[in-house]
Short mmCIF file of C-alpha atoms in Angstrom, two decimals:
data_model
loop_
_atom_site.label_atom_id
_atom_site.label_comp_id
_atom_site.label_asym_id
_atom_site.label_seq_id
_atom_site.Cartn_x
_atom_site.Cartn_y
_atom_site.Cartn_z
CA MET A 1135 19.94 15.01 -13.52
CA GLU A 1136 17.06 12.90 -14.77
CA LEU A 1137 16.46 9.19 -14.43
CA ALA A 1138 14.27 6.94 -16.56
CA GLY A 1139 14.19 3.71 -14.62
CA GLU A 1140 12.36 0.43 -14.74
CA ALA A 1141 10.05 1.19 -11.82
CA LEU A 1142 10.34 4.94 -11.45
CA SER A 1143 11.65 8.02 -13.17
CA TRP A 1144 12.50 11.47 -11.98
CA ARG A 1145 12.90 14.88 -13.54
CA HIS A 1146 13.05 18.47 -12.42
CA HIS A 1147 10.00 20.70 -12.80
CA GLY A 1148 10.38 24.21 -11.39
CA PRO A 1149 11.63 23.92 -7.81
CA ALA A 1150 10.46 20.32 -7.53
CA LEU A 1151 12.03 16.98 -8.22
CA GLU A 1152 9.14 14.96 -9.62
CA VAL A 1153 9.33 11.23 -9.05
CA SER A 1154 6.93 9.17 -11.15
CA LEU A 1155 6.20 5.57 -10.23
CA HIS A 1156 5.33 3.50 -13.30
CA ARG A 1157 5.79 -0.19 -12.71
CA GLY A 1158 2.70 -2.24 -13.46
CA PRO A 1159 0.33 -3.50 -12.33
CA THR A 1160 0.20 -0.90 -9.52
CA ASN A 1161 3.77 0.01 -8.52
CA GLU A 1162 4.29 -2.97 -6.24
CA ILE A 1163 7.41 -2.51 -4.12
CA GLY A 1164 9.89 -5.28 -4.84
CA THR A 1165 13.61 -5.33 -5.54
CA ALA A 1166 13.37 -3.25 -8.75
CA MET A 1167 11.37 -0.46 -7.10
CA LEU A 1168 13.55 -0.52 -3.99
CA ARG A 1169 16.77 -0.33 -6.01
CA GLU A 1170 15.55 2.80 -7.76
CA LEU A 1171 14.20 4.36 -4.56
CA GLU A 1172 17.68 3.83 -3.12
CA ALA A 1173 19.13 5.66 -6.13
CA LEU A 1174 16.65 8.46 -5.49
CA VAL A 1175 17.79 8.72 -1.89
CA ARG A 1176 21.42 8.95 -3.03
CA TYR A 1177 20.44 11.77 -5.41
CA VAL A 1178 18.55 13.57 -2.62
CA ASP A 1179 21.57 13.12 -0.31
CA SER A 1180 23.78 14.70 -2.94
CA GLY A 1181 21.58 17.80 -3.01
CA ALA A 1182 18.91 16.73 -5.52
CA GLY A 1183 20.25 19.14 -8.13
CA GLY A 1184 19.11 22.09 -6.04
CA ALA A 1185 15.45 21.00 -5.88
CA ARG A 1186 13.48 22.40 -2.96
CA ALA A 1187 10.64 19.88 -2.98
CA LEU A 1188 10.10 16.28 -3.93
CA ILE A 1189 6.83 15.08 -5.43
CA LEU A 1190 6.08 11.39 -5.42
CA HIS A 1191 3.25 10.30 -7.71
CA SER A 1192 2.14 7.50 -10.01
CA THR A 1193 1.59 7.81 -13.73
CA LEU A 1194 -0.45 4.58 -13.75
CA ALA A 1195 -4.24 4.86 -13.93
CA SER A 1196 -4.47 1.80 -11.66
CA GLY A 1197 -3.39 3.83 -8.63
CA PHE A 1198 -0.52 5.10 -6.50
CA CYS A 1199 0.82 1.83 -5.10
CA ALA A 1200 -0.84 -1.46 -4.14
CA GLY A 1201 1.90 -2.38 -1.65
CA ALA A 1202 4.78 -4.81 -1.45
CA ASP A 1203 5.39 -7.12 -4.37
CA LEU A 1204 3.67 -10.19 -2.90
CA ARG A 1205 4.38 -12.30 -5.95
CA GLU A 1206 8.12 -11.68 -5.53
CA LEU A 1207 7.89 -12.36 -1.79
CA HIS A 1208 5.94 -15.58 -2.35
CA GLU A 1209 8.28 -16.81 -5.07
CA GLY A 1210 11.34 -15.95 -2.96
CA ILE A 1211 10.07 -17.90 0.03
CA ALA A 1212 8.94 -20.85 -2.11
CA GLU A 1213 12.18 -20.99 -4.08
CA ARG A 1214 14.36 -20.95 -0.94
CA SER A 1215 12.22 -23.59 0.78
CA GLU A 1216 12.40 -25.81 -2.30
CA ARG A 1217 16.17 -25.40 -2.61
CA ARG A 1218 16.61 -26.30 1.08
CA ARG A 1219 14.27 -29.29 0.74
CA SER A 1220 16.17 -30.65 -2.19
CA GLN A 1221 19.57 -30.20 -0.47
CA VAL A 1222 18.29 -31.98 2.63
CA GLY A 1223 16.64 -34.68 0.54
CA ARG A 1224 19.96 -35.58 -1.03
CA ILE A 1225 21.59 -35.93 2.39
CA SER A 1226 18.74 -37.57 4.29
CA ARG A 1227 18.21 -40.33 1.72
CA ARG A 1228 21.51 -41.79 2.91
CA LEU A 1229 20.52 -41.71 6.60
CA PRO A 1230 18.61 -44.25 8.73
CA SER A 1231 14.96 -43.18 9.17
CA PRO A 1232 15.07 -41.80 12.79
CA LEU A 1233 17.98 -39.55 11.80
CA ARG A 1234 16.25 -38.65 8.56
CA ALA A 1235 13.21 -37.17 10.39
CA LEU A 1236 15.48 -35.18 12.71
CA THR A 1237 17.49 -33.88 9.79
CA GLU A 1238 14.39 -32.78 7.95
CA ARG A 1239 12.97 -30.96 10.99
CA GLY A 1240 16.29 -29.27 11.57
CA ALA A 1241 16.50 -28.29 7.92
CA LYS A 1242 13.07 -26.71 8.07
CA ARG A 1243 14.20 -24.56 11.01
CA VAL A 1244 17.38 -23.60 9.18
CA GLY A 1245 15.38 -22.83 6.04
CA LYS A 1246 13.09 -20.50 7.97
CA ALA A 1247 16.07 -18.79 9.58
CA LEU A 1248 17.57 -18.16 6.12
CA VAL A 1249 14.31 -16.78 4.75
CA LYS A 1250 13.99 -14.59 7.85
CA ARG A 1251 17.53 -13.30 7.36
CA GLU A 1252 16.99 -12.48 3.69
CA ILE A 1253 13.65 -10.77 4.28
CA GLY A 1254 15.25 -8.96 7.21
CA GLN A 1255 17.95 -7.62 4.91
CA PHE A 1256 15.31 -6.43 2.44
CA ILE A 1257 13.34 -4.76 5.26
CA ASP A 1258 16.53 -3.05 6.49
CA ARG A 1259 17.04 -1.57 3.02
CA VAL A 1260 13.39 -0.43 2.91
CA HIS A 1261 13.69 1.18 6.35
CA SER A 1262 16.91 2.92 5.46
CA THR A 1263 15.28 4.28 2.27
CA PHE A 1264 11.97 5.25 3.85
CA ASN A 1265 13.69 6.88 6.84
CA ALA A 1266 15.87 8.89 4.46
CA LEU A 1267 12.79 10.04 2.53
CA ASP A 1268 11.03 10.84 5.80
CA GLU A 1269 13.96 12.98 6.93
CA ALA A 1270 14.90 14.48 3.54
CA PRO A 1271 15.69 18.20 3.83
CA LEU A 1272 13.26 18.92 0.99
CA VAL A 1273 9.52 19.41 1.36
CA THR A 1274 8.16 16.02 0.33
CA ILE A 1275 4.70 15.58 -1.13
CA ALA A 1276 2.92 12.35 -2.03
CA ALA A 1277 0.27 13.04 -4.67
CA VAL A 1278 -1.88 9.92 -4.60
CA HIS A 1279 -4.87 8.40 -6.32
CA GLY A 1280 -6.65 5.04 -6.34
CA PRO A 1281 -5.22 2.32 -4.11
CA VAL A 1282 -2.70 3.49 -1.52
CA PHE A 1283 -2.42 0.07 0.05
CA GLY A 1284 0.02 -1.67 2.36
CA GLY A 1285 3.58 -0.74 1.42
CA GLY A 1286 2.19 2.04 -0.79
CA PHE A 1287 0.46 3.54 2.23
CA GLU A 1288 3.74 3.18 4.14
CA LEU A 1289 5.60 4.99 1.36
CA ALA A 1290 3.03 7.82 1.31
CA LEU A 1291 3.35 8.14 5.09
CA THR A 1292 7.00 9.12 4.72
CA ALA A 1293 5.94 12.33 2.92
CA ASP A 1294 5.49 15.64 4.69
CA LEU A 1295 2.13 16.17 2.99
CA ILE A 1296 -0.26 13.83 1.26
CA ILE A 1297 -2.38 15.32 -1.49
CA ALA A 1298 -5.13 12.88 -2.38
CA GLU A 1299 -7.29 12.79 -5.44
CA LYS A 1300 -10.89 11.87 -4.62
CA SER A 1301 -10.32 8.34 -5.86
CA ALA A 1302 -7.62 7.61 -3.26
CA ARG A 1303 -8.21 4.89 -0.70
CA PHE A 1304 -5.82 4.11 2.14
CA CYS A 1305 -5.64 0.61 3.54
CA PHE A 1306 -3.47 -1.84 5.47
CA PRO A 1307 -4.67 -5.28 4.29
CA GLU A 1308 -1.69 -7.19 5.75
CA LEU A 1309 -3.56 -9.03 8.49
CA ARG A 1310 -5.45 -10.92 5.78
CA LEU A 1311 -2.11 -12.58 4.99
CA GLY A 1312 -1.24 -13.29 8.62
CA ILE A 1313 1.36 -10.51 8.86
CA ILE A 1314 1.56 -6.86 9.87
CA PRO A 1315 2.93 -3.98 7.79
CA GLY A 1316 6.72 -4.18 7.83
CA PHE A 1317 7.91 -0.98 6.14
CA GLY A 1318 7.41 1.28 9.17
CA GLY A 1319 3.74 1.92 8.47
CA ILE A 1320 2.33 1.30 11.92
CA PRO A 1321 4.64 3.73 13.76
CA ARG A 1322 4.21 6.35 11.06
CA LEU A 1323 0.42 6.02 11.08
CA GLU A 1324 0.46 6.30 14.87
CA ARG A 1325 2.57 9.42 14.47
CA GLU A 1326 0.01 10.97 12.11
CA LEU A 1327 -3.28 9.71 13.50
CA GLY A 1328 -2.92 8.22 16.95
CA ASN A 1329 -3.38 4.71 18.13
CA ALA A 1330 -7.18 4.32 18.05
CA LEU A 1331 -7.64 4.87 14.34
CA THR A 1332 -4.44 2.95 13.58
CA ARG A 1333 -5.95 -0.05 15.38
CA ASP A 1334 -9.22 0.36 13.48
CA LEU A 1335 -7.48 0.37 10.10
CA LEU A 1336 -5.06 -2.41 10.97
CA LEU A 1337 -7.41 -4.78 12.75
CA THR A 1338 -10.26 -4.48 10.24
CA GLY A 1339 -8.16 -4.04 7.09
CA ARG A 1340 -10.75 -1.55 5.88
CA SER A 1341 -9.91 1.25 3.50
CA LEU A 1342 -10.31 4.94 4.15
CA GLY A 1343 -11.51 7.31 1.44
CA ALA A 1344 -9.67 10.53 0.65
CA ARG A 1345 -12.30 12.82 2.14
CA ARG A 1346 -12.45 10.96 5.46
CA ALA A 1347 -8.64 10.77 5.53
CA ALA A 1348 -8.55 14.57 5.20
CA GLU A 1349 -11.08 15.01 8.00
CA LEU A 1350 -8.84 12.89 10.20
CA GLY A 1351 -5.73 14.89 9.38
CA LEU A 1352 -3.95 12.23 7.36
CA VAL A 1353 -4.39 14.04 4.06
CA ALA A 1354 -3.49 17.71 3.61
CA GLN A 1355 -5.66 18.37 0.55
CA VAL A 1356 -8.33 16.51 -1.39
CA VAL A 1357 -8.35 17.42 -5.06
CA PRO A 1358 -10.35 16.33 -8.12
CA ARG A 1359 -9.38 13.36 -10.21
CA ASP A 1360 -6.15 13.97 -12.15
CA GLY A 1361 -5.52 17.10 -10.07
CA GLY A 1362 -2.93 15.67 -7.69
CA LEU A 1363 0.25 16.51 -9.55
CA LYS A 1364 -0.90 20.03 -10.40
CA SER A 1365 -1.75 20.74 -6.75
CA ALA A 1366 1.52 19.23 -5.58
CA ARG A 1367 3.41 21.53 -7.95
CA ARG A 1368 1.63 24.55 -6.43
CA VAL A 1369 2.59 23.37 -2.94
CA ALA A 1370 6.19 22.91 -4.09
CA GLU A 1371 6.30 26.43 -5.57
CA GLN A 1372 4.88 27.93 -2.39
CA ALA A 1373 7.23 25.99 -0.09
CA ALA A 1374 10.19 27.04 -2.24
CA ARG A 1375 9.55 30.69 -1.37
CA PHE A 1376 10.86 30.08 2.14
CA ASP A 1377 14.48 29.85 3.15
CA ALA A 1378 15.74 26.26 2.71
CA ASP A 1379 17.55 26.13 6.05
CA THR A 1380 14.47 27.42 7.88
CA VAL A 1381 12.29 24.81 6.18
CA GLY A 1382 14.73 22.04 7.09
CA ARG A 1383 14.90 23.08 10.74
CA ALA A 1384 11.12 23.43 11.00
CA LYS A 1385 10.70 20.01 9.47
CA ARG A 1386 13.19 18.39 11.85
CA PHE A 1387 11.28 19.92 14.76
CA LEU A 1388 7.86 18.84 13.47
CA LYS A 1389 8.56 15.39 12.15
CA LYS A 1390 10.43 12.77 14.13
CA THR A 1391 11.11 9.34 12.70
CA PRO A 1392 9.78 6.78 15.21
CA ARG A 1393 12.89 4.58 14.97
CA ALA A 1394 12.39 2.48 18.11
CA ARG A 1395 8.83 1.58 17.08
CA ILE A 1396 9.97 0.84 13.53
CA ALA A 1397 12.60 -1.58 14.88
CA ALA A 1398 9.96 -3.26 17.07
CA GLU A 1399 7.61 -3.54 14.08
CA LYS A 1400 10.37 -5.19 12.05
CA LYS A 1401 11.00 -7.76 14.80
CA LEU A 1402 7.33 -8.74 14.96
CA PHE A 1403 6.97 -8.74 11.17
CA LEU A 1404 9.92 -11.12 10.79
CA GLU A 1405 8.55 -13.46 13.44
CA MET A 1406 5.26 -13.63 11.53
CA VAL A 1407 6.47 -13.74 7.95
CA VAL A 1408 8.25 -17.10 8.26
CA GLU A 1409 5.19 -18.92 9.59
CA ASP A 1410 3.78 -21.60 7.30
CA ARG A 1411 0.32 -20.00 7.15
CA VAL A 1412 1.85 -16.82 5.66
CA ALA A 1413 3.44 -18.83 2.85
CA ASP A 1414 0.05 -20.48 2.28
CA ALA A 1415 -1.81 -17.15 2.35
CA LEU A 1416 0.69 -15.58 -0.06
CA GLY A 1417 0.32 -18.58 -2.36
CA ASP A 1418 -3.46 -18.23 -2.28
CA PHE A 1419 -3.29 -14.49 -2.94
CA VAL A 1420 -0.95 -14.65 -5.92
CA SER A 1421 -2.88 -17.51 -7.50
CA ARG A 1422 -6.29 -15.85 -7.13
CA THR A 1423 -8.06 -15.26 -10.38
CA ASP A 1424 -11.35 -13.94 -9.02
CA VAL A 1425 -12.26 -10.30 -9.41
CA ARG A 1426 -12.39 -9.40 -5.74
CA PRO A 1427 -8.89 -9.75 -4.25
CA TYR A 1428 -8.94 -6.22 -2.84
CA LEU A 1429 -12.16 -6.57 -0.87
CA PRO A 1430 -11.85 -7.91 2.66
CA MET B 666 -34.91 1.87 -0.15
CA ASN B 667 -36.12 2.40 -3.72
CA GLU B 668 -34.77 5.91 -3.73
CA VAL B 669 -31.39 4.73 -2.48
CA LEU B 670 -31.37 1.96 -5.05
CA THR B 671 -32.16 4.39 -7.87
CA ARG B 672 -29.44 6.82 -6.76
CA LEU B 673 -26.83 4.11 -6.48
CA GLN B 674 -27.72 2.68 -9.88
CA THR B 675 -27.42 6.15 -11.37
CA LEU B 676 -23.97 6.54 -9.81
CA ALA B 677 -22.94 3.09 -10.99
CA ALA B 678 -24.12 3.96 -14.51
CA LYS B 679 -21.90 7.06 -14.55
CA ARG B 680 -18.91 4.86 -13.84
CA PHE B 681 -19.74 1.60 -15.60
CA GLY B 682 -22.26 2.51 -18.31
CA ASP B 683 -26.02 2.48 -18.73
CA LYS B 684 -26.31 -1.26 -18.24
CA ALA B 685 -26.18 -0.53 -14.50
CA LEU B 686 -29.54 1.27 -14.78
CA THR B 687 -31.35 -1.78 -16.07
CA LEU B 688 -29.72 -4.34 -13.83
CA ASP B 689 -32.04 -6.34 -11.58
CA ALA B 690 -31.58 -5.50 -7.89
CA ASN B 691 -30.71 -9.12 -7.21
CA ALA B 692 -28.29 -9.61 -10.08
CA ASP B 693 -24.55 -10.05 -9.39
CA PHE B 694 -23.13 -6.70 -10.50
CA PHE B 695 -19.52 -7.90 -10.48
CA GLU B 696 -20.46 -10.46 -13.09
CA ALA B 697 -23.06 -8.43 -15.02
CA LEU B 698 -20.92 -5.30 -15.31
CA GLY B 699 -17.58 -7.09 -15.50
CA ILE B 700 -15.99 -5.04 -12.73
CA ASP B 701 -13.22 -6.00 -10.35
CA SER B 702 -12.61 -5.21 -6.70
CA LEU B 703 -10.61 -2.04 -7.39
CA GLN B 704 -13.46 -0.70 -9.52
CA ALA B 705 -15.86 -1.66 -6.73
CA LEU B 706 -13.76 0.48 -4.37
CA ASP B 707 -14.09 3.37 -6.85
CA LEU B 708 -17.86 2.94 -6.69
CA LEU B 709 -17.66 2.90 -2.90
CA THR B 710 -15.81 6.23 -3.01
CA ASP B 711 -18.54 7.68 -5.27
CA LEU B 712 -21.26 6.42 -2.91
CA GLU B 713 -19.55 7.78 0.19
CA GLU B 714 -19.30 11.16 -1.45
CA ALA B 715 -22.85 11.23 -2.86
CA PHE B 716 -24.54 10.00 0.33
CA ASP B 717 -22.15 11.84 2.66
CA ILE B 718 -21.47 8.71 4.70
CA GLU B 719 -18.54 6.44 5.45
CA VAL B 720 -18.94 2.75 4.63
CA PRO B 721 -16.20 0.41 5.89
CA ASP B 722 -15.44 -1.91 3.00
CA TYR B 723 -15.81 -5.03 5.16
CA GLU B 724 -19.54 -4.19 5.10
CA LEU B 725 -19.36 -5.00 1.40
CA ALA B 726 -17.48 -8.26 1.76
CA ASP B 727 -20.49 -10.40 0.85
CA VAL B 728 -22.41 -7.85 -1.19
CA THR B 729 -22.70 -8.65 -4.86
CA THR B 730 -26.04 -7.06 -5.77
CA PHE B 731 -27.35 -3.51 -5.94
CA GLY B 732 -30.19 -4.56 -3.63
CA GLY B 733 -27.66 -5.70 -1.02
CA LEU B 734 -25.61 -2.56 -1.50
CA ALA B 735 -28.71 -0.37 -1.04
CA GLU B 736 -29.40 -2.16 2.26
CA VAL B 737 -25.86 -1.44 3.50
CA LEU B 738 -26.24 2.23 2.55
CA GLU B 739 -29.70 2.48 4.15
CA ALA B 740 -28.27 1.21 7.41
CA ARG B 741 -25.72 4.04 7.40
CA LEU B 742 -28.07 6.91 6.44
#
């Protein structure tokens, strides 16, 4: 089976199922991308047409993935807040002024609770998808280049191996927006690298080049520009030589999904994401027209 | 410093064209070369590889000139 979707496509190539991300500008993860990743997970659950490996890569020159779709997140929060404000406005106009103020404060709290619930539902779907990719019985390879930022970094961290072209840079810029990563990135980075470097990357928001990421054990191979997919195919061919059941059991032994930490991350993320300063920071980010939005 | 500056301008020229070679050390390279922050990160990757160093990108937060960039690199060599 092949899929040509809006945000991603997949096809079989040798023993591998190749998943190409291709939603501009840089494969931001919003509802369209998530919907198709969920379809991918269903296909993998059904046996992935006999594929033995899964390669995740981007066909866009701009990079692997720049993270969550902040524009969609910002517009979602703004639209819900506006809808709530207008509903409350209609009611409170008929009330005496002391009651009006109380109503408006209460409505703001209710509005935030609704936004929190909706974002929570989205995060649950992301976690379910990312956990399924993390635990897929196939050998999973992320072949990355350019920005591997935020949610894109979190997606790459679900793979068994990361093959990075020299241009790849890994970064968690979320603290600039007043939030933390929410797609399971912190627990998975801790799993791969340990807490000290995770703190460095998270608390400074700096990016890590491919070569340094390989020295630290995050990246399995560093390859020349445009060499990621080719190298990933070689890995897939090699891994397919081994018995599928043996590979699956080895993987289950080697790679545990840090579920409790992921749940704790979600709780903290949801507390933060409904704060007013996050809405302001998102608004600033999506309206920026300068050339330096990706520098700290 | 001059040697570092020359090397970095040569690397920038490979990526952004020969105009980088003639750019004044105090000129704003974002503006002069018309590059954005993602392209600046590409240049950072080239520099890290060529100079065999690691430069956290927050060091570059206020750097807009090749002279400033050469100073950041010098401090890491």
